[in-house]
Amino acid sequence: LTKVKVDEVRLEARDLNQQREDLENRFKKAMLDLGNTKEKLLGAQETLQHHNDRLNRAQDMATSASQGNAGAVNHLHSLQQQLEDTTSLAATVKAGLKQTNAVVLPNILVDAEQTGVLKSRDIHPDMRPPVAAVGGSGRGWRSGPDGGTSTPRGARTLRPVALGDGHSDSFT
């Protein structure tokens, strides 16, 4: 009986030994799989970190571009305001020049026509004063103290004209 028992114990020991080897092999395989999974996770973590860095750089660039765009919009608005101011100033200057020309050109044209230096046809039609501004027929000239001609009396009675900005122009 003891021999049978010893054989049974041997058989059980062999079965247990076989199970232990199977468990060890499965454990080694699980450890190897776990190592591979860990490597894959580390690779995925590096990839995620790389993408996170790229997203942060893209966000920084977008923020910078947005700030640059806002600056450009502000600058364009400032330029637009300056352009409107310049346009308004140019219109005021143009109106002042027209007023000045209405007074000065009649005298120049009449003086020039009498001396033959400048003809009214030489002056652009927009710059020519109306006929009434030169006294109609061109008469009305008087002799100066030196015997030459001077401007008509009506041309000397100038009054300041109010400009569009509320100031008066004392040169017209």
mmCIF file of C-alpha atoms in Angstrom:
data_model
loop_
_atom_site.group_PDB
_atom_site.id
_atom_site.type_symbol
_atom_site.label_atom_id
_atom_site.label_comp_id
_atom_site.label_asym_id
_atom_site.label_seq_id
_atom_site.Cartn_x
_atom_site.Cartn_y
_atom_site.Cartn_z
ATOM 1 C CA LEU A 1 0.000 0.000 0.000
ATOM 2 C CA THR A 2 2.688 2.382 0.657
ATOM 3 C CA LYS A 3 4.099 1.850 -2.725
ATOM 4 C CA VAL A 4 0.799 2.752 -4.271
ATOM 5 C CA LYS A 5 0.636 5.769 -2.088
ATOM 6 C CA VAL A 6 4.137 6.833 -3.045
ATOM 7 C CA ASP A 7 3.219 6.448 -6.702
ATOM 8 C CA GLU A 8 0.134 8.508 -6.194
ATOM 9 C CA VAL A 9 2.108 11.185 -4.390
ATOM 10 C CA ARG A 10 4.697 11.147 -7.187
ATOM 11 C CA LEU A 11 1.985 11.483 -9.760
ATOM 12 C CA GLU A 12 0.417 14.321 -7.867
ATOM 13 C CA ALA A 13 3.810 15.944 -7.417
ATOM 14 C CA ARG A 14 4.449 15.632 -11.137
ATOM 15 C CA ASP A 15 1.015 17.132 -11.907
ATOM 16 C CA LEU A 16 1.678 19.926 -9.436
ATOM 17 C CA ASN A 17 5.100 20.481 -10.932
ATOM 18 C CA GLN A 18 3.565 20.615 -14.408
ATOM 19 C CA GLN A 19 0.929 23.098 -13.228
ATOM 20 C CA ARG A 20 3.650 25.185 -11.565
ATOM 21 C CA GLU A 21 5.631 25.259 -14.847
ATOM 22 C CA ASP A 22 2.487 26.210 -16.776
ATOM 23 C CA LEU A 23 1.778 28.964 -14.274
ATOM 24 C CA GLU A 24 5.384 30.183 -14.472
ATOM 25 C CA ASN A 25 5.235 30.208 -18.278
ATOM 26 C CA ARG A 26 1.925 32.067 -18.235
ATOM 27 C CA PHE A 27 3.341 34.472 -15.640
ATOM 28 C CA LYS A 28 6.435 35.076 -17.815
ATOM 29 C CA LYS A 29 4.208 35.629 -20.837
ATOM 30 C CA ALA A 30 1.982 38.006 -18.844
ATOM 31 C CA MET A 31 5.089 39.894 -17.657
ATOM 32 C CA LEU A 32 6.353 40.089 -21.246
ATOM 33 C CA ASP A 33 2.941 41.293 -22.455
ATOM 34 C CA LEU A 34 2.842 43.786 -19.597
ATOM 35 C CA GLY A 35 6.308 45.074 -20.609
ATOM 36 C CA ASN A 36 5.165 45.417 -24.228
ATOM 37 C CA THR A 37 2.009 47.206 -23.103
ATOM 38 C CA LYS A 38 4.111 49.512 -20.917
ATOM 39 C CA GLU A 39 6.351 50.340 -23.907
ATOM 40 C CA LYS A 40 3.298 51.021 -26.063
ATOM 41 C CA LEU A 41 1.820 53.240 -23.345
ATOM 42 C CA LEU A 42 5.110 55.161 -23.033
ATOM 43 C CA GLY A 43 5.164 55.606 -26.835
ATOM 44 C CA ALA A 44 1.544 56.762 -26.801
ATOM 45 C CA GLN A 45 2.360 59.129 -23.917
ATOM 46 C CA GLU A 46 5.269 60.600 -25.922
ATOM 47 C CA THR A 47 3.004 60.998 -28.952
ATOM 48 C CA LEU A 48 0.357 62.694 -26.810
ATOM 49 C CA GLN A 49 2.997 64.990 -25.308
ATOM 50 C CA HIS A 50 4.269 65.841 -28.808
ATOM 51 C CA HIS A 51 0.719 66.616 -30.000
ATOM 52 C CA ASN A 52 0.056 68.621 -26.838
ATOM 53 C CA ASP A 53 3.201 70.682 -27.499
ATOM 54 C CA ARG A 54 2.126 71.251 -31.091
ATOM 55 C CA LEU A 55 -1.365 72.270 -29.974
ATOM 56 C CA ASN A 56 0.122 74.688 -27.425
ATOM 57 C CA ARG A 57 2.340 76.230 -30.128
ATOM 58 C CA ALA A 58 -0.643 76.487 -32.474
ATOM 59 C CA GLN A 59 -2.688 78.110 -29.715
ATOM 60 C CA ASP A 60 0.144 80.581 -29.031
ATOM 61 C CA MET A 61 0.357 81.374 -32.740
ATOM 62 C CA ALA A 62 -3.432 81.830 -32.938
ATOM 63 C CA THR A 63 -3.364 84.118 -29.901
ATOM 64 C CA SER A 64 -0.487 86.093 -31.376
ATOM 65 C CA ALA A 65 -2.255 86.328 -34.740
ATOM 66 C CA SER A 66 -5.451 87.429 -33.014
ATOM 67 C CA GLN A 67 -3.575 90.128 -31.116
ATOM 68 C CA GLY A 68 -1.814 91.178 -34.323
ATOM 69 C CA ASN A 69 -5.148 91.282 -36.110
ATOM 70 C CA ALA A 70 -6.647 93.420 -33.355
ATOM 71 C CA GLY A 71 -3.645 95.746 -33.586
ATOM 72 C CA ALA A 72 -4.003 95.954 -37.351
ATOM 73 C CA VAL A 73 -7.724 96.712 -37.020
ATOM 74 C CA ASN A 74 -6.953 99.480 -34.528
ATOM 75 C CA HIS A 75 -4.234 100.840 -36.803
ATOM 76 C CA LEU A 76 -6.560 100.751 -39.826
ATOM 77 C CA HIS A 77 -9.248 102.525 -37.812
ATOM 78 C CA SER A 78 -6.709 105.181 -36.835
ATOM 79 C CA LEU A 79 -5.610 105.530 -40.473
ATOM 80 C CA GLN A 80 -9.231 105.788 -41.577
ATOM 81 C CA GLN A 81 -9.834 108.543 -39.015
ATOM 82 C CA GLN A 82 -6.701 110.361 -40.172
ATOM 83 C CA LEU A 83 -7.828 110.009 -43.789
ATOM 84 C CA GLU A 84 -11.235 111.462 -42.922
ATOM 85 C CA ASP A 85 -9.513 114.333 -41.105
ATOM 86 C CA THR A 86 -7.204 114.896 -44.083
ATOM 87 C CA THR A 87 -10.148 114.796 -46.507
ATOM 88 C CA SER A 88 -12.009 117.327 -44.386
ATOM 89 C CA LEU A 89 -8.934 119.555 -44.208
ATOM 90 C CA ALA A 90 -8.409 119.266 -47.969
ATOM 91 C CA ALA A 91 -12.034 120.244 -48.601
ATOM 92 C CA THR A 92 -11.644 123.249 -46.296
ATOM 93 C CA VAL A 93 -8.404 124.273 -48.012
ATOM 94 C CA LYS A 94 -10.017 123.831 -51.425
ATOM 95 C CA ALA A 95 -12.946 126.038 -50.412
ATOM 96 C CA GLY A 96 -10.505 128.622 -49.071
ATOM 97 C CA LEU A 97 -8.500 128.522 -52.287
ATOM 98 C CA LYS A 98 -11.654 129.000 -54.352
ATOM 99 C CA GLN A 99 -12.527 132.025 -52.230
ATOM 100 C CA THR A 100 -8.996 133.386 -52.582
ATOM 101 C CA ASN A 101 -9.006 132.763 -56.337
ATOM 102 C CA ALA A 102 -12.350 134.537 -56.663
ATOM 103 C CA VAL A 103 -10.668 137.636 -55.270
ATOM 104 C CA VAL A 104 -7.113 137.346 -56.610
ATOM 105 C CA LEU A 105 -7.594 135.912 -60.099
ATOM 106 C CA PRO A 106 -9.816 138.708 -61.411
ATOM 107 C CA ASN A 107 -7.056 141.191 -60.632
ATOM 108 C CA ILE A 108 -4.341 138.975 -62.115
ATOM 109 C CA LEU A 109 -6.372 138.244 -65.255
ATOM 110 C CA VAL A 110 -7.197 141.881 -65.891
ATOM 111 C CA ASP A 111 -3.601 142.999 -65.230
ATOM 112 C CA ALA A 112 -2.255 140.200 -67.426
ATOM 113 C CA GLU A 113 -4.682 140.874 -70.285
ATOM 114 C CA GLN A 114 -3.687 144.507 -70.333
ATOM 115 C CA THR A 115 0.021 143.666 -70.429
ATOM 116 C CA GLY A 116 -0.415 140.648 -72.717
ATOM 117 C CA VAL A 117 1.511 138.340 -70.410
ATOM 118 C CA LEU A 118 -1.228 135.911 -69.450
ATOM 119 C CA LYS A 119 -4.467 135.320 -71.285
ATOM 120 C CA SER A 120 -7.601 134.075 -69.589
ATOM 121 C CA ARG A 121 -7.640 131.111 -71.969
ATOM 122 C CA ASP A 122 -4.347 130.021 -70.353
ATOM 123 C CA ILE A 123 -6.142 129.490 -67.053
ATOM 124 C CA HIS A 124 -8.168 126.364 -66.462
ATOM 125 C CA PRO A 125 -11.927 127.156 -66.775
ATOM 126 C CA ASP A 126 -12.590 125.970 -63.195
ATOM 127 C CA MET A 127 -10.146 128.559 -61.919
ATOM 128 C CA ARG A 128 -11.581 131.493 -63.897
ATOM 129 C CA PRO A 129 -13.735 133.900 -61.885
ATOM 130 C CA PRO A 130 -17.196 134.824 -63.070
ATOM 131 C CA VAL A 131 -17.348 137.852 -65.382
ATOM 132 C CA ALA A 132 -19.057 139.961 -62.689
ATOM 133 C CA ALA A 133 -16.005 139.540 -60.433
ATOM 134 C CA VAL A 134 -13.856 141.711 -62.738
ATOM 135 C CA GLY A 135 -16.335 144.550 -62.871
ATOM 136 C CA GLY A 136 -18.232 143.427 -65.978
ATOM 137 C CA SER A 137 -16.547 145.304 -68.818
ATOM 138 C CA GLY A 138 -13.122 145.463 -67.245
ATOM 139 C CA ARG A 139 -13.491 149.203 -66.616
ATOM 140 C CA GLY A 140 -13.264 150.772 -63.213
ATOM 141 C CA TRP A 141 -9.482 150.889 -63.045
ATOM 142 C CA ARG A 142 -7.941 153.985 -61.577
ATOM 143 C CA SER A 143 -4.551 155.544 -61.894
ATOM 144 C CA GLY A 144 -2.122 155.174 -59.044
ATOM 145 C CA PRO A 145 0.174 157.907 -57.717
ATOM 146 C CA ASP A 146 2.964 156.794 -60.079
ATOM 147 C CA GLY A 147 0.686 156.979 -63.130
ATOM 148 C CA GLY A 148 0.217 153.175 -63.408
ATOM 149 C CA THR A 149 -3.024 151.314 -62.904
ATOM 150 C CA SER A 150 -4.096 149.814 -59.623
ATOM 151 C CA THR A 151 -6.881 147.492 -58.553
ATOM 152 C CA PRO A 152 -10.514 148.639 -58.645
ATOM 153 C CA ARG A 153 -11.950 150.029 -55.426
ATOM 154 C CA GLY A 154 -14.453 147.190 -55.148
ATOM 155 C CA ALA A 155 -11.669 144.610 -55.021
ATOM 156 C CA ARG A 156 -10.233 146.239 -51.889
ATOM 157 C CA THR A 157 -13.354 145.921 -49.777
ATOM 158 C CA LEU A 158 -12.727 142.442 -48.432
ATOM 159 C CA ARG A 159 -14.452 141.029 -45.424
ATOM 160 C CA PRO A 160 -13.440 137.857 -43.558
ATOM 161 C CA VAL A 161 -15.505 134.887 -44.673
ATOM 162 C CA ALA A 162 -16.532 132.232 -42.157
ATOM 163 C CA LEU A 163 -14.999 128.848 -42.914
ATOM 164 C CA GLY A 164 -16.673 125.496 -42.340
ATOM 165 C CA ASP A 165 -14.851 125.005 -39.000
ATOM 166 C CA GLY A 166 -16.284 128.184 -37.412
ATOM 167 C CA HIS A 167 -13.162 130.297 -37.931
ATOM 168 C CA SER A 168 -12.966 133.222 -40.287
ATOM 169 C CA ASP A 169 -10.464 133.498 -43.111
ATOM 170 C CA SER A 170 -8.906 136.969 -42.973
ATOM 171 C CA PHE A 171 -7.061 136.455 -46.286
ATOM 172 C CA THR A 172 -10.137 136.574 -48.555
#
